[in-house]
XYZ file of C-alpha atoms in Angstrom:
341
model
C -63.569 -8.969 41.267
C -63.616 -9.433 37.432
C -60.505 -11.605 37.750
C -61.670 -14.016 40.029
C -65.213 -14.795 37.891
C -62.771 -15.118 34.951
C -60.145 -17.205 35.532
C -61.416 -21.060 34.718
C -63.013 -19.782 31.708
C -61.540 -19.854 28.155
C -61.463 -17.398 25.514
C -64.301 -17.801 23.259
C -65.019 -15.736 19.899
C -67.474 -13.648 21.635
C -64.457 -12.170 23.527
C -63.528 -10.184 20.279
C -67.054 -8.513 19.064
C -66.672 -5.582 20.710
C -69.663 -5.996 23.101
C -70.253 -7.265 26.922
C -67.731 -10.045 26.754
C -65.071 -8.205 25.165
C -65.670 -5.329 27.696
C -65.741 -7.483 30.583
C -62.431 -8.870 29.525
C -61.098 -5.844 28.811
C -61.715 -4.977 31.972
C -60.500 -8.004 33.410
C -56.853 -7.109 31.788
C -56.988 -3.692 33.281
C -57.273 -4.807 36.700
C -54.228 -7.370 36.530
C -52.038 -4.674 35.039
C -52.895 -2.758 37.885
C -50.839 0.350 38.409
C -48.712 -0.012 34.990
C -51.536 0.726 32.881
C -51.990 4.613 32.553
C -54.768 4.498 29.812
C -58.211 5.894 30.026
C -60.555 3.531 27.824
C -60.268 6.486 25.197
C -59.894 5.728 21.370
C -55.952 7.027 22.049
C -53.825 7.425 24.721
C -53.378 11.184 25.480
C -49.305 11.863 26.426
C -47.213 14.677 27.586
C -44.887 15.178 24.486
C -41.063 15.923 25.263
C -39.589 18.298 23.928
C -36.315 16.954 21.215
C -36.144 13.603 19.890
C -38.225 10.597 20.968
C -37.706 6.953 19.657
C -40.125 4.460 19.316
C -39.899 0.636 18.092
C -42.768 -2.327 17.916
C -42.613 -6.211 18.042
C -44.327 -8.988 17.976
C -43.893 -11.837 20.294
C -44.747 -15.764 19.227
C -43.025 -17.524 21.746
C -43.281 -21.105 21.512
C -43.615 -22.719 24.385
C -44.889 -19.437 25.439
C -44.624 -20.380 29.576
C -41.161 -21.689 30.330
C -38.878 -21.909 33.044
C -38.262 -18.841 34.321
C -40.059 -16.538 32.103
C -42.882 -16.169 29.405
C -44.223 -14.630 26.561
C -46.031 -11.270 28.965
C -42.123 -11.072 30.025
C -40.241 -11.399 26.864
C -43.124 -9.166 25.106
C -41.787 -6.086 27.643
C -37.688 -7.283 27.813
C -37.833 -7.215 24.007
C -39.485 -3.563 23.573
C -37.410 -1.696 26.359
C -34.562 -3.221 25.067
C -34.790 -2.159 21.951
C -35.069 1.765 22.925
C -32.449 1.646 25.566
C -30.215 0.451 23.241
C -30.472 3.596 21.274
C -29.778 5.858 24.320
C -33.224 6.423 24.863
C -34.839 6.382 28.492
C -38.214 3.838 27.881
C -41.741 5.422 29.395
C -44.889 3.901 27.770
C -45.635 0.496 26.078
C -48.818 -0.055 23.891
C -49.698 -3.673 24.115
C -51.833 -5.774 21.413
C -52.957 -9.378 21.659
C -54.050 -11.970 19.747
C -55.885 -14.565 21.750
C -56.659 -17.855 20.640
C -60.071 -19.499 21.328
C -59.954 -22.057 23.692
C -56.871 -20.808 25.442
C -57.306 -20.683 29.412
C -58.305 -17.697 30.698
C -55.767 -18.491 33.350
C -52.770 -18.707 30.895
C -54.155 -14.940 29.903
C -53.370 -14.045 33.786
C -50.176 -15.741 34.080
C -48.769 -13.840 30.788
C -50.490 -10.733 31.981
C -48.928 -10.647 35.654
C -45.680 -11.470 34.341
C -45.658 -8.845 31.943
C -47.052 -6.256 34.589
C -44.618 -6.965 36.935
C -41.635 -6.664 34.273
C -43.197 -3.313 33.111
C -42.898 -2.279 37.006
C -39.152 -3.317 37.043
C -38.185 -1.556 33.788
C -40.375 1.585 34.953
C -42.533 1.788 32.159
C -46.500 2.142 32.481
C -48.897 0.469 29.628
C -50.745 3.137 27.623
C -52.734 1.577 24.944
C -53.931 -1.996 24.149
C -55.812 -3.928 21.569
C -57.334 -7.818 21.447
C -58.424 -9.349 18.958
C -60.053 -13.054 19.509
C -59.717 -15.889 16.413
C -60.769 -19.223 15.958
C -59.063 -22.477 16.568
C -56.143 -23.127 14.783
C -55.617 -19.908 13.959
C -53.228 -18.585 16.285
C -50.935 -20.674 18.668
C -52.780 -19.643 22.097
C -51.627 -16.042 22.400
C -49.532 -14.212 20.387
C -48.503 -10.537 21.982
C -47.377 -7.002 20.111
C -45.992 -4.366 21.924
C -45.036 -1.041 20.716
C -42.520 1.497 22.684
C -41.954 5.019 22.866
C -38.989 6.743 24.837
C -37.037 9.854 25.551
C -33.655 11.260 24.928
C -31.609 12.917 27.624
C -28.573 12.337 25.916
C -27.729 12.232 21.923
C -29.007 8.557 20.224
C -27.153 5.952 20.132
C -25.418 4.713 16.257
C -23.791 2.441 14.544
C -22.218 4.897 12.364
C -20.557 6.225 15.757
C -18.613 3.165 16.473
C -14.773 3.921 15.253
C -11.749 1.189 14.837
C -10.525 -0.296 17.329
C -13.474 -0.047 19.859
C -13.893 -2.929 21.926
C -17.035 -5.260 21.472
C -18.290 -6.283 25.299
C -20.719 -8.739 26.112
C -23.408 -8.154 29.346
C -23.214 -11.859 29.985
C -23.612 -15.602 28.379
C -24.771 -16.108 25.109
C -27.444 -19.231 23.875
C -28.872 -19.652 27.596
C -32.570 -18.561 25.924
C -32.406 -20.740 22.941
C -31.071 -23.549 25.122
C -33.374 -23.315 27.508
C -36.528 -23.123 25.251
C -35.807 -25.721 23.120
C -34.761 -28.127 26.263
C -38.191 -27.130 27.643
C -39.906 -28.101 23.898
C -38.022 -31.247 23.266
C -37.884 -32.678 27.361
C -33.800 -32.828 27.005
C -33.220 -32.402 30.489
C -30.765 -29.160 30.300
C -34.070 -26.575 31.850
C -33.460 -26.632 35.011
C -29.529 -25.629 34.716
C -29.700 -24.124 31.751
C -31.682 -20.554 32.563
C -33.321 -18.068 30.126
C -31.487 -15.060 30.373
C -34.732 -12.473 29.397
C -34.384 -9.335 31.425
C -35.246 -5.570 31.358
C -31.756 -3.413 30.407
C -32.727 -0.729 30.886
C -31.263 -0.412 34.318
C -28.015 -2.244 33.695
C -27.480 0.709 30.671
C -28.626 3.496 33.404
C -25.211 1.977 35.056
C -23.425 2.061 32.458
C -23.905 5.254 31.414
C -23.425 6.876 34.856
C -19.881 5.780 35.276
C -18.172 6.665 31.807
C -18.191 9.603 29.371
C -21.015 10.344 27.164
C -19.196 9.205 24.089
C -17.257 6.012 25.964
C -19.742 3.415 24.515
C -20.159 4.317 20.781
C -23.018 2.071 20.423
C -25.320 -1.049 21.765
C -27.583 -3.873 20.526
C -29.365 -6.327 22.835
C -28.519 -9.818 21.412
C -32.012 -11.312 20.156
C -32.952 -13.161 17.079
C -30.245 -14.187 14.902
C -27.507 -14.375 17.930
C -23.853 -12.369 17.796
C -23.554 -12.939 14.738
C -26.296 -10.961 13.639
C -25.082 -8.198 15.731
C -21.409 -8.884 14.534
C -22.445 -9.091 10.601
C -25.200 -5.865 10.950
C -22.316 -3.689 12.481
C -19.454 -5.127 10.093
C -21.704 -4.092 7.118
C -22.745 -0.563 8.527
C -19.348 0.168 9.360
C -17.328 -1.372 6.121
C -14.756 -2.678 8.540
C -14.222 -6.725 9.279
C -14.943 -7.818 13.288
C -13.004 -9.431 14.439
C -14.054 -12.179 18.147
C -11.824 -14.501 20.038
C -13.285 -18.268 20.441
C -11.258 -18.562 24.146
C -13.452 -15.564 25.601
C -16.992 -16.181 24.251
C -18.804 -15.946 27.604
C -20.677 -19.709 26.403
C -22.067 -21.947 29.958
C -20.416 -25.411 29.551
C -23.813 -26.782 29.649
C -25.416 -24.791 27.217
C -22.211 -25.866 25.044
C -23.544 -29.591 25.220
C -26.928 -28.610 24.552
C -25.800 -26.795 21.816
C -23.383 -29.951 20.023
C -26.109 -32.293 20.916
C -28.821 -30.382 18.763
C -26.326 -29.638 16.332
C -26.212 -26.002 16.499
C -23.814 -23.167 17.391
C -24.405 -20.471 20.387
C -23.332 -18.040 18.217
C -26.473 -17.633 16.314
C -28.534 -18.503 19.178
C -31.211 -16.207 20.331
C -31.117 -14.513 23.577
C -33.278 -12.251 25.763
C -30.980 -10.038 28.205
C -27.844 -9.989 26.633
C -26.286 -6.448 25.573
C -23.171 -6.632 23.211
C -21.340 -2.651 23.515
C -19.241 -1.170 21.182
C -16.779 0.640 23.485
C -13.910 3.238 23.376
C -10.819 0.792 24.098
C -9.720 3.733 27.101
C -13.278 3.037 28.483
C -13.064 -0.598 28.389
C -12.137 -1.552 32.644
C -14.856 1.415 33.902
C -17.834 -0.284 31.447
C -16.850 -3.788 33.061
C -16.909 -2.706 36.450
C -20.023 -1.072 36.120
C -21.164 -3.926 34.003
C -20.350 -6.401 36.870
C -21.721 -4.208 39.515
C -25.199 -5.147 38.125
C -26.981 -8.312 38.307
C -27.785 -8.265 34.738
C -24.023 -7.805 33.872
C -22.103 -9.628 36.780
C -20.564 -12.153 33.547
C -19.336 -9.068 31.236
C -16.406 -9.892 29.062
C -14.628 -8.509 26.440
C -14.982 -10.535 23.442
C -13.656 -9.206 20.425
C -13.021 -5.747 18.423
C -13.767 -3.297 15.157
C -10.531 -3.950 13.235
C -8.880 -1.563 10.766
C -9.902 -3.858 8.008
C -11.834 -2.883 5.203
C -14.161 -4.749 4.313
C -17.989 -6.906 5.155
C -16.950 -10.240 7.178
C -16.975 -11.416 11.103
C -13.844 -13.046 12.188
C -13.503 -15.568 14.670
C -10.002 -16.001 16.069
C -9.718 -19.653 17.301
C -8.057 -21.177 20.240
C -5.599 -22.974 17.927
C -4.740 -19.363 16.291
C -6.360 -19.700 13.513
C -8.833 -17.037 11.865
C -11.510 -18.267 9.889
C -14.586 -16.574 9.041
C -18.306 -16.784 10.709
C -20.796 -16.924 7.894
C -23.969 -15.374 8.354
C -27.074 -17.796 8.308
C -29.140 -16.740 5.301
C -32.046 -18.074 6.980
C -33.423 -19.890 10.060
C -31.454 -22.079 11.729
C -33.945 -22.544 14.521
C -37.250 -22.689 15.138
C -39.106 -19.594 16.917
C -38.007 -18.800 20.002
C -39.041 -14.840 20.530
């Protein structure tokens, strides 16, 4: 087996001419995606087309560290791009994946990423289409850096922001700063790793739920939580919609110790990254059905309602505190940490 020969080798230059090396590693990646990868070493991948809409998103993935606890950058690089297209509405079916491979890096780390993401792509139900690598010298890359492109179906209309009315409830999947928490405790050695879990999923099945149990038009609209945090989320929709969003401190879903990790390092969960959480923007009548299904799911079992799309004209996030107070969360005009998906 190619994968056996390969495996305490490292990438070297050669691996990106285009001849018998980058063929033989080629093939090596073909045989650990095993049954995900549907392609057939043509120039283009050759699809049914559906008939209606499609939707289709990319991404690039520089995870640093890029193996951590209880994930990696092959699982992330697959989380990320269903996510993204099941947010919409859309039902995810094929992945393209590109790579940029670092020479020197362990052809072993190349397996570890690539089994991860394989077996991700088998629990989100998507198959791999397409790929690229490209191989560059030390120093110019940080060991592997991954791009993966999307393309899904709609069964039922998209997904908008422009959809989401007054009033509708904002509902969280789950926890919120577990990812960034967890990758920078694995960077810096602070201890908080082990109890302190990445939450990077596929959610794509925990929306299937979702959308089973309530009316088509129950949940207005979704974003997975990524870069940027709630906030993000909260200051995107606020400024789509022209209305202020209001979210109450007392029922951010935040661990107690990813709190500590958080005031040690000086930063707030609210515009921490994360990898499997979904916020909703839900019809206040719908609100108990999405949380049961929500909670039914292992990906949603922590689902809370944390906030809601006042009346209020106007471009700010509100954060009501637990002393009754409203003040205002501004939005970060930049990075407040380092890279983390």
């Amino acid at each position: 087996m190619a994968t056996e020969s390969l495996l305490d080798q490292q990438i070297v230059l050669d691996h990106g001419t285009g001849a018998r090396l980058s063929r033989e590693l080629v093939e090596f990646v073909v045989e650990v995606l095993g049954d995900v990868y549907i392609g057939e070493m043509e120039d283009s991948a050759m699809l049914p087309a559906p008939s209606g809409s499609i939707a289709m998103t990319t991404d690039s993935f520089v995870v640093d560290p890029p193996f951590f606890g209880n994930g990696d950058i092959g699982k992330i690089a697959v989380c990320g791009t269903v996510n993204d297209l099941a947010v919409v509405g859309a039902k995810p079916l094929y992945l393209t994946l590109a790579m940029i491979l670092e020479t020197g890096l362990p052809i072993r780390d190349l397996h570890r990423a690539l089994v991860s993401l394989r077996d991700t792509a088998a629990e989100a139900g998507v198959k791999i289409v397409a790929g690229d690598t490209k191989v560059v010298a030390p120093g110019e890359a940080d060991g592997i850096f991954l791009n993966t492109t999307g393309i899904g179906v709609f069964h039922t209309p998209p997904k908008r922001m422009k959809d989401v009315r007054p009033g509708d409830r904002i509902v969280l999947s789950g926890p919120i700063g577990n990812h960034t928490v967890h990758l920078l405790s694995v960077r810096e050695g602070l201890g908080f790793e082990k109890n302190v879990l990445s939450d990077c999923a596929p959610l794509n099945g925990l929306i299937d739920s979702v959308e089973a149990a309530v009316p088509a038009d129950a949940v207005r609209s979704m974003r997975d939580v990524t870069r940027g945090g709630l906030s993000a989320v909260l200051h995107e929709y606020s400024a789509a919609l022209g209305r202020k969003v209001r979210v109450e401190e007392a029922e951010l879903p935040i661990a107690h110790e990813t709190q500590m990790a958080a005031d040690m390092l000086g930063i707030n969960p609210i515009h921490c990254a994360n990898e499997g959480c979904l916020a909703l923007f839900v019809d206040p009548d719908s609100v108990d059905v999405v949380l049961k299904a929500l909670r039914e799911h292992p990906y949603g079992a922590q689902a809370v309602v944390v906030g809601e799309v006042t009346e209020q004209p106007g471009k700010a996030v509100e954060l009501l505190g637990r002393d009754g107070r409203v003040s205002e969360i501004e939005e970060l005009q930049g990075a407040e940490l380092p890279r983390l998906c």
